[in-house]
Coordinates of C-alpha atoms and ligand atoms in Angstrom, one line a residue:
M1 CA 110.1 -62.8 -167.2
N2 CA 110.2 -59.6 -166.7
S3 CA 112.7 -57.7 -164.7
I4 CA 110.9 -58.5 -161.2
E5 CA 111.8 -62.1 -161.6
L6 CA 115.4 -61.0 -163.1
H7 CA 115.8 -58.8 -160.2
A8 CA 113.8 -60.8 -157.0
G9 CA 116.8 -59.2 -154.5
S10 CA 115.9 -56.0 -155.0
W11 CA 112.4 -56.4 -155.1
Q12 CA 112.2 -58.1 -152.2
R13 CA 113.9 -55.5 -151.5
L14 CA 111.8 -52.6 -152.1
Q15 CA 108.8 -54.3 -150.7
D16 CA 110.7 -54.1 -147.4
W17 CA 109.9 -50.3 -147.5
R18 CA 106.6 -50.9 -148.3
A19 CA 106.0 -50.8 -144.1
K20 CA 107.7 -47.2 -143.9
L21 CA 108.5 -45.7 -147.2
P22 CA 111.3 -42.8 -147.5
H23 CA 110.9 -40.1 -149.2
A24 CA 112.5 -40.5 -152.6
L25 CA 114.8 -44.3 -153.1
L26 CA 117.5 -44.3 -155.6
L27 CA 118.0 -46.8 -157.5
S28 CA 121.1 -47.1 -159.7
G29 CA 123.2 -49.5 -161.7
V30 CA 124.5 -49.9 -164.9
R31 CA 122.3 -49.2 -168.4
G32 CA 120.0 -52.5 -169.3
L33 CA 119.2 -54.3 -166.3
G34 CA 115.3 -52.8 -166.1
K35 CA 116.0 -50.4 -163.6
V36 CA 112.5 -48.5 -164.9
E37 CA 110.9 -51.5 -165.1
L38 CA 111.6 -52.6 -161.9
A39 CA 110.5 -48.9 -160.3
T40 CA 107.6 -49.0 -162.5
A41 CA 106.8 -52.3 -161.2
F42 CA 107.2 -50.8 -157.8
A43 CA 105.0 -47.8 -158.5
A44 CA 102.1 -49.7 -159.9
G45 CA 102.3 -52.2 -157.1
L46 CA 102.1 -49.3 -154.3
L47 CA 99.2 -47.9 -156.6
C48 CA 97.2 -50.3 -156.9
E49 CA 94.0 -51.1 -154.3
M50 CA 94.3 -55.1 -154.6
P51 CA 98.3 -56.1 -154.6
Q52 CA 99.3 -59.4 -154.8
P53 CA 100.9 -61.2 -151.7
D54 CA 104.7 -60.7 -153.5
G55 CA 103.7 -56.6 -154.0
R56 CA 102.9 -56.9 -157.9
A57 CA 99.7 -55.0 -158.6
C58 CA 96.7 -56.4 -159.3
G59 CA 96.7 -55.8 -163.0
S60 CA 92.7 -55.3 -162.9
C61 CA 91.1 -52.8 -160.5
L62 CA 90.6 -49.4 -161.1
A63 CA 94.2 -47.7 -160.3
C64 CA 95.9 -50.2 -161.8
R65 CA 94.1 -49.7 -165.0
W66 CA 94.8 -45.3 -164.6
F67 CA 97.7 -46.6 -164.5
E68 CA 98.7 -49.2 -167.4
Q69 CA 96.3 -46.8 -169.6
G70 CA 99.3 -44.2 -168.0
N71 CA 97.0 -41.3 -166.4
H72 CA 96.7 -42.7 -162.7
P73 CA 96.2 -38.9 -161.8
D74 CA 99.3 -39.6 -158.3
F75 CA 101.9 -41.5 -161.0
R76 CA 103.6 -38.5 -163.2
V77 CA 107.2 -39.6 -165.2
L78 CA 110.1 -36.7 -164.9
Q79 CA 112.2 -37.3 -167.9
P80 CA 114.2 -35.7 -170.9
E81 CA 111.5 -33.9 -172.9
A82 CA 113.9 -36.4 -176.3
Q83 CA 113.6 -39.6 -174.1
R84 CA 109.6 -38.6 -174.0
L85 CA 109.6 -37.6 -178.1
A86 CA 111.4 -41.0 -178.5
E87 CA 109.3 -43.3 -176.9
E88 CA 105.8 -41.7 -178.4
G89 CA 108.4 -43.1 -181.5
G90 CA 106.4 -42.6 -185.3
E91 CA 107.0 -39.1 -186.1
A92 CA 107.4 -37.8 -182.6
G93 CA 110.1 -40.3 -183.0
D94 CA 112.2 -37.8 -185.5
K95 CA 111.8 -34.8 -183.4
A96 CA 113.5 -36.2 -180.4
K97 CA 116.4 -35.8 -181.5
R98 CA 115.7 -31.5 -181.6
G99 CA 113.9 -32.5 -177.9
G100 CA 116.2 -31.5 -174.5
Q101 CA 118.8 -33.7 -173.3
Q102 CA 118.1 -32.7 -169.9
I103 CA 115.2 -32.6 -167.0
T104 CA 114.1 -29.6 -166.6
I105 CA 113.7 -27.1 -163.9
D106 CA 110.2 -26.1 -165.7
Q107 CA 109.2 -29.4 -165.5
V108 CA 110.0 -29.6 -162.1
R109 CA 108.3 -26.9 -161.3
E110 CA 104.8 -28.2 -163.0
L111 CA 104.9 -30.5 -160.3
D112 CA 103.2 -28.0 -157.7
D113 CA 99.6 -28.6 -159.0
F114 CA 100.3 -31.9 -158.6
F115 CA 101.3 -31.3 -155.2
A116 CA 98.6 -28.8 -154.7
V117 CA 95.7 -31.7 -155.2
G118 CA 95.4 -34.6 -152.8
T119 CA 95.9 -38.0 -153.5
H120 CA 93.2 -39.8 -154.5
R121 CA 93.4 -43.4 -153.6
Q122 CA 95.9 -44.9 -151.6
G123 CA 97.5 -41.4 -149.9
L124 CA 100.8 -41.8 -151.9
R125 CA 101.8 -39.6 -155.4
I126 CA 104.9 -41.1 -156.8
I127 CA 107.1 -39.7 -158.9
L128 CA 109.8 -41.4 -161.4
V129 CA 112.4 -39.4 -162.0
H130 CA 114.9 -41.2 -165.2
P131 CA 117.6 -40.7 -166.0
A132 CA 117.9 -38.4 -162.4
E133 CA 122.0 -37.7 -163.8
T134 CA 120.1 -35.5 -166.7
L135 CA 118.4 -33.1 -164.1
N136 CA 119.9 -30.2 -165.3
R137 CA 121.4 -28.4 -161.5
N138 CA 118.4 -25.9 -161.3
A139 CA 116.3 -28.9 -161.4
A140 CA 118.3 -31.4 -159.1
N141 CA 118.1 -27.9 -156.6
A142 CA 113.9 -27.6 -157.0
I143 CA 113.6 -31.5 -156.3
L144 CA 116.5 -31.0 -152.7
K145 CA 113.8 -28.0 -151.6
V146 CA 110.3 -30.2 -152.0
L147 CA 112.5 -32.7 -150.2
E148 CA 113.2 -30.8 -147.4
E149 CA 109.9 -29.9 -146.9
P150 CA 108.0 -33.2 -148.6
P151 CA 104.1 -32.7 -148.8
P152 CA 103.0 -36.0 -147.1
G153 CA 102.2 -39.1 -148.7
T154 CA 105.2 -38.6 -151.7
L155 CA 107.7 -40.1 -153.2
F156 CA 111.1 -39.5 -155.6
L157 CA 111.4 -43.2 -157.0
L158 CA 114.9 -41.9 -158.8
V159 CA 116.7 -44.2 -161.5
S160 CA 120.0 -43.3 -162.2
N161 CA 122.7 -44.9 -164.4
E162 CA 125.3 -42.9 -163.3
P163 CA 124.2 -41.9 -159.6
M164 CA 128.3 -40.4 -159.1
R165 CA 126.8 -37.3 -161.6
L166 CA 124.3 -36.5 -159.5
L167 CA 124.1 -33.7 -157.0
P168 CA 126.1 -34.8 -153.6
T169 CA 122.8 -33.2 -151.9
L170 CA 120.7 -35.0 -153.4
R171 CA 122.2 -38.2 -153.7
S172 CA 122.8 -38.1 -149.6
R173 CA 118.7 -37.5 -149.7
C174 CA 117.7 -40.8 -151.0
Q175 CA 117.4 -44.1 -149.7
S176 CA 119.8 -46.1 -151.8
L177 CA 119.0 -49.3 -153.5
P178 CA 122.2 -49.9 -155.9
V179 CA 120.8 -53.2 -159.0
G180 CA 124.0 -55.4 -159.6
L181 CA 123.5 -57.9 -162.9
P182 CA 121.7 -60.6 -162.8
S183 CA 122.9 -64.0 -162.7
R184 CA 124.1 -65.4 -166.4
E185 CA 121.0 -68.7 -165.4
S186 CA 118.0 -65.9 -165.3
A187 CA 119.5 -63.6 -167.9
V188 CA 120.1 -66.0 -170.4
R189 CA 116.9 -67.1 -169.3
F190 CA 115.3 -64.2 -170.1
L191 CA 116.5 -63.1 -173.2
T192 CA 115.8 -66.5 -174.6
A193 CA 112.2 -66.1 -173.5
A194 CA 112.3 -62.6 -175.8
G195 CA 113.2 -64.7 -179.1
V196 CA 116.3 -63.9 -178.6
S197 CA 118.8 -66.8 -180.4
D198 CA 122.7 -67.2 -178.8
A199 CA 121.2 -65.1 -175.7
E200 CA 124.7 -66.5 -173.9
T201 CA 126.8 -64.4 -176.5
W202 CA 124.6 -61.4 -176.4
L203 CA 124.8 -61.2 -173.0
A204 CA 128.6 -61.2 -173.2
L205 CA 128.6 -58.8 -175.6
A206 CA 126.7 -56.3 -173.4
G207 CA 128.4 -57.0 -170.3
G208 CA 126.0 -58.9 -168.2
A209 CA 122.8 -56.6 -168.8
P210 CA 119.7 -58.5 -170.5
G211 CA 118.1 -54.6 -171.3
L212 CA 121.2 -53.7 -173.3
A213 CA 121.9 -57.4 -175.2
L214 CA 117.9 -58.0 -175.9
G215 CA 118.4 -54.3 -177.6
L216 CA 121.8 -54.7 -179.8
A217 CA 120.1 -58.0 -180.8
E218 CA 116.9 -56.1 -181.6
K219 CA 119.2 -53.5 -183.6
T220 CA 121.0 -55.4 -184.8
G221 CA 119.6 -58.7 -186.2
S222 CA 121.4 -61.7 -187.2
D223 CA 121.8 -60.9 -189.6
W224 CA 125.3 -58.5 -190.2
M225 CA 126.6 -60.5 -186.3
E226 CA 126.0 -63.5 -187.9
S227 CA 128.4 -62.6 -191.1
L228 CA 130.5 -61.1 -189.3
T229 CA 131.7 -64.2 -186.5
Q230 CA 131.6 -66.0 -190.2
A231 CA 133.9 -64.0 -192.3
L232 CA 136.2 -63.8 -188.6
G233 CA 135.7 -67.5 -188.2
Q234 CA 137.2 -68.2 -192.0
G235 CA 141.0 -66.9 -190.4
G236 CA 143.2 -67.7 -193.0
R237 CA 140.1 -68.5 -195.5
L238 CA 139.1 -65.3 -195.6
E239 CA 137.9 -64.7 -199.2
V240 CA 138.0 -60.1 -198.0
I241 CA 137.3 -59.9 -201.8
A242 CA 133.7 -61.4 -201.6
T243 CA 133.7 -60.9 -197.7
A244 CA 134.2 -56.6 -197.5
A245 CA 131.1 -56.7 -200.2
S246 CA 128.8 -58.5 -199.2
L247 CA 129.1 -57.4 -195.8
E248 CA 129.3 -53.4 -196.7
K249 CA 126.0 -54.4 -198.5
T250 CA 124.9 -56.1 -195.0
L251 CA 125.4 -52.8 -192.7
K252 CA 124.0 -51.0 -196.2
A253 CA 120.7 -52.1 -195.2
V254 CA 121.3 -51.0 -191.0
K255 CA 119.0 -48.3 -190.4
G256 CA 120.1 -45.7 -188.3
E257 CA 123.1 -45.2 -187.3
N258 CA 126.6 -46.1 -188.8
P259 CA 127.1 -50.2 -186.9
L260 CA 130.7 -49.5 -188.2
P261 CA 132.4 -48.9 -185.0
Q262 CA 130.2 -51.5 -183.7
L263 CA 131.0 -54.1 -186.2
V264 CA 135.0 -52.8 -185.0
D265 CA 134.0 -53.8 -180.6
W266 CA 132.9 -57.2 -181.1
S267 CA 135.6 -58.0 -183.6
Q268 CA 137.8 -56.4 -180.1
K269 CA 136.6 -59.0 -178.1
W270 CA 136.1 -61.6 -180.9
L271 CA 140.3 -61.3 -180.2
V272 CA 140.3 -61.5 -176.8
D273 CA 138.7 -64.3 -176.5
L274 CA 141.4 -65.3 -179.7
N275 CA 144.3 -64.2 -177.3
L276 CA 142.7 -66.0 -174.4
A277 CA 142.0 -69.3 -176.5
V278 CA 146.3 -69.1 -177.1
Q279 CA 146.6 -68.6 -173.6
G280 CA 144.6 -72.4 -172.5
L281 CA 142.6 -70.0 -170.9
P282 CA 138.7 -69.9 -171.6
I283 CA 136.4 -67.7 -174.0
R284 CA 134.3 -64.7 -173.0
F285 CA 132.4 -63.7 -175.4
Y286 CA 132.0 -65.4 -177.9
M287 CA 130.8 -68.5 -176.7
Q288 CA 128.7 -70.8 -179.7
Q289 CA 132.1 -70.2 -181.5
R290 CA 134.4 -72.0 -179.2
A291 CA 135.1 -74.7 -181.3
R292 CA 135.6 -72.5 -184.2
I293 CA 138.0 -70.1 -182.5
E294 CA 140.0 -72.7 -180.5
A295 CA 141.5 -74.4 -184.2
L296 CA 141.7 -70.6 -184.7
A297 CA 144.2 -69.9 -182.1
G298 CA 146.1 -73.1 -182.7
K299 CA 147.1 -71.0 -186.3
S300 CA 147.2 -67.7 -185.0
N301 CA 151.1 -65.7 -184.1
P302 CA 150.4 -64.4 -180.9
V303 CA 152.9 -61.1 -181.9
K304 CA 150.9 -60.4 -184.6
L305 CA 147.6 -60.8 -182.8
V306 CA 149.0 -58.5 -180.1
R307 CA 149.8 -55.4 -182.7
F308 CA 146.3 -56.4 -185.1
Y309 CA 144.7 -56.0 -181.2
R310 CA 146.6 -52.0 -181.4
Q311 CA 145.6 -51.6 -184.5
L312 CA 142.5 -52.3 -184.0
L313 CA 142.1 -48.4 -181.6
K314 CA 143.2 -46.9 -184.3
L315 CA 140.7 -48.7 -187.0
R316 CA 137.8 -48.1 -184.2
R317 CA 138.6 -44.3 -184.2
E318 CA 137.8 -44.3 -188.2
S319 CA 134.9 -45.9 -188.4
E320 CA 133.1 -43.3 -186.6
H321 CA 134.0 -41.6 -190.2
P322 CA 134.7 -43.7 -192.7
L323 CA 135.3 -42.0 -196.5
N324 CA 134.7 -45.3 -198.2
V325 CA 133.5 -49.0 -196.0
R326 CA 133.9 -51.3 -198.2
L327 CA 137.6 -50.0 -198.1
F328 CA 137.4 -49.8 -194.4
L329 CA 136.6 -53.8 -194.8
E330 CA 138.8 -54.9 -196.9
Q331 CA 141.9 -53.1 -195.0
F332 CA 140.1 -54.5 -191.3
F333 CA 140.4 -57.9 -193.0
F334 CA 143.6 -58.5 -194.9
S335 CA 145.2 -57.3 -191.4
Y336 CA 142.8 -59.8 -189.6
R337 CA 143.8 -62.9 -192.8
A338 CA 147.4 -62.2 -192.4
L339 CA 147.5 -63.1 -188.3
F340 CA 147.4 -66.7 -190.0
V341 CA 149.7 -69.5 -191.5
E342 CA 147.3 -71.8 -193.4
Ligands
ZN1 ZN1 95.2 -53.3 -158.9

C-alpha cells in the first residue's frame, strides 16, 4: 500500500491535470500524509515513457531508471539544505543540524542552467519544492519571476504543510490541490502493512495522518509506549517508585530528542479518553485499552481528573527541561494514582 492508494481521490485530480498541465501546482495538507510521495509519484508518471493507465510510472523504461537512481536530467528537488543532509543520513545526518533551514535564492538561481538546456524525452521539466513554506522571501520572489514567464514545459510541484505561510502572490499563481486525511480503514491497512502493531492507537495519536503515525511508531518503538500504557492502566494500584525507575531506564535507551514531552502529550490523551469514559462517551485514542479505561473511569474522581489535566499543562512545560527524570516521573505517577479510589 502506498500514497497513491491512500489518496486515490487526490491522485485522480492530479491525473485530470495531465491533459493540460499548469505551470505550478500546490499540494497542501497537514504533516505526515504522504504528500511528497504523491507529488514524486506524479512527477515520475509524467516523465515515464510508458505510463500505466492509472498514470503511474512503469518503473522499467529508461526515464524511470534515471528517476529511481535520482539522476533524471529533467527533474530537480528544491529543499532546505538541512533536510537534504538529514535524508542522506550517516555522517551527513549529523551535519544536518548545522545546515540551512530555508530554501535560498541561490538554490533557485541554480535552476537557470536547468531552464537553459532543452528537455530530454517528454518535453517536460519538473521542480519539486518541499516544504514550500521554507522558501525564504527572496527565493519565493525568484520563483514568482520564473512563473511570470515560465520556460515552456516547466512544472513546479510545490508541497506545503502550512500553505498560509507562503507568499500570497506565489500561492495565487498555483493551481491548488488540498490533500485531506485518508479514510481510517485505509490508513490502518497502510500502517499494518508497514509492520506497525496497534495501528489504530498510533493513527489516533497522530491525528489521523498515516505518515506521522508511522514515524511515531518507528521512532518510539513499542517499548516505552507499552510501559506507559501499562503503568497508566494500573490506576490506583500503580507501584509508583518501581514504575518510575523502570520507565526511566526505558526512556534512557531512546536515542535522539528528549522523550518526556511526548510522554506527557500521550498521557494527556489518555486523560482525554478517561474523561470521555467518565461521561459515558466513546474513547478516541487508546482503542485497544478501552475495557481498561472504562473500568478505571468507574473508580476515578471527576473533579480531581479535571484538576490533574490542568496540572499536566504545567508538567508539559517542565518536561522540556526536567531537572531529574526519575523525580519527574515519580511526581507525575503519584498525582495520577491519586485520581482513583480502590
Ligand atoms: Zn517508465
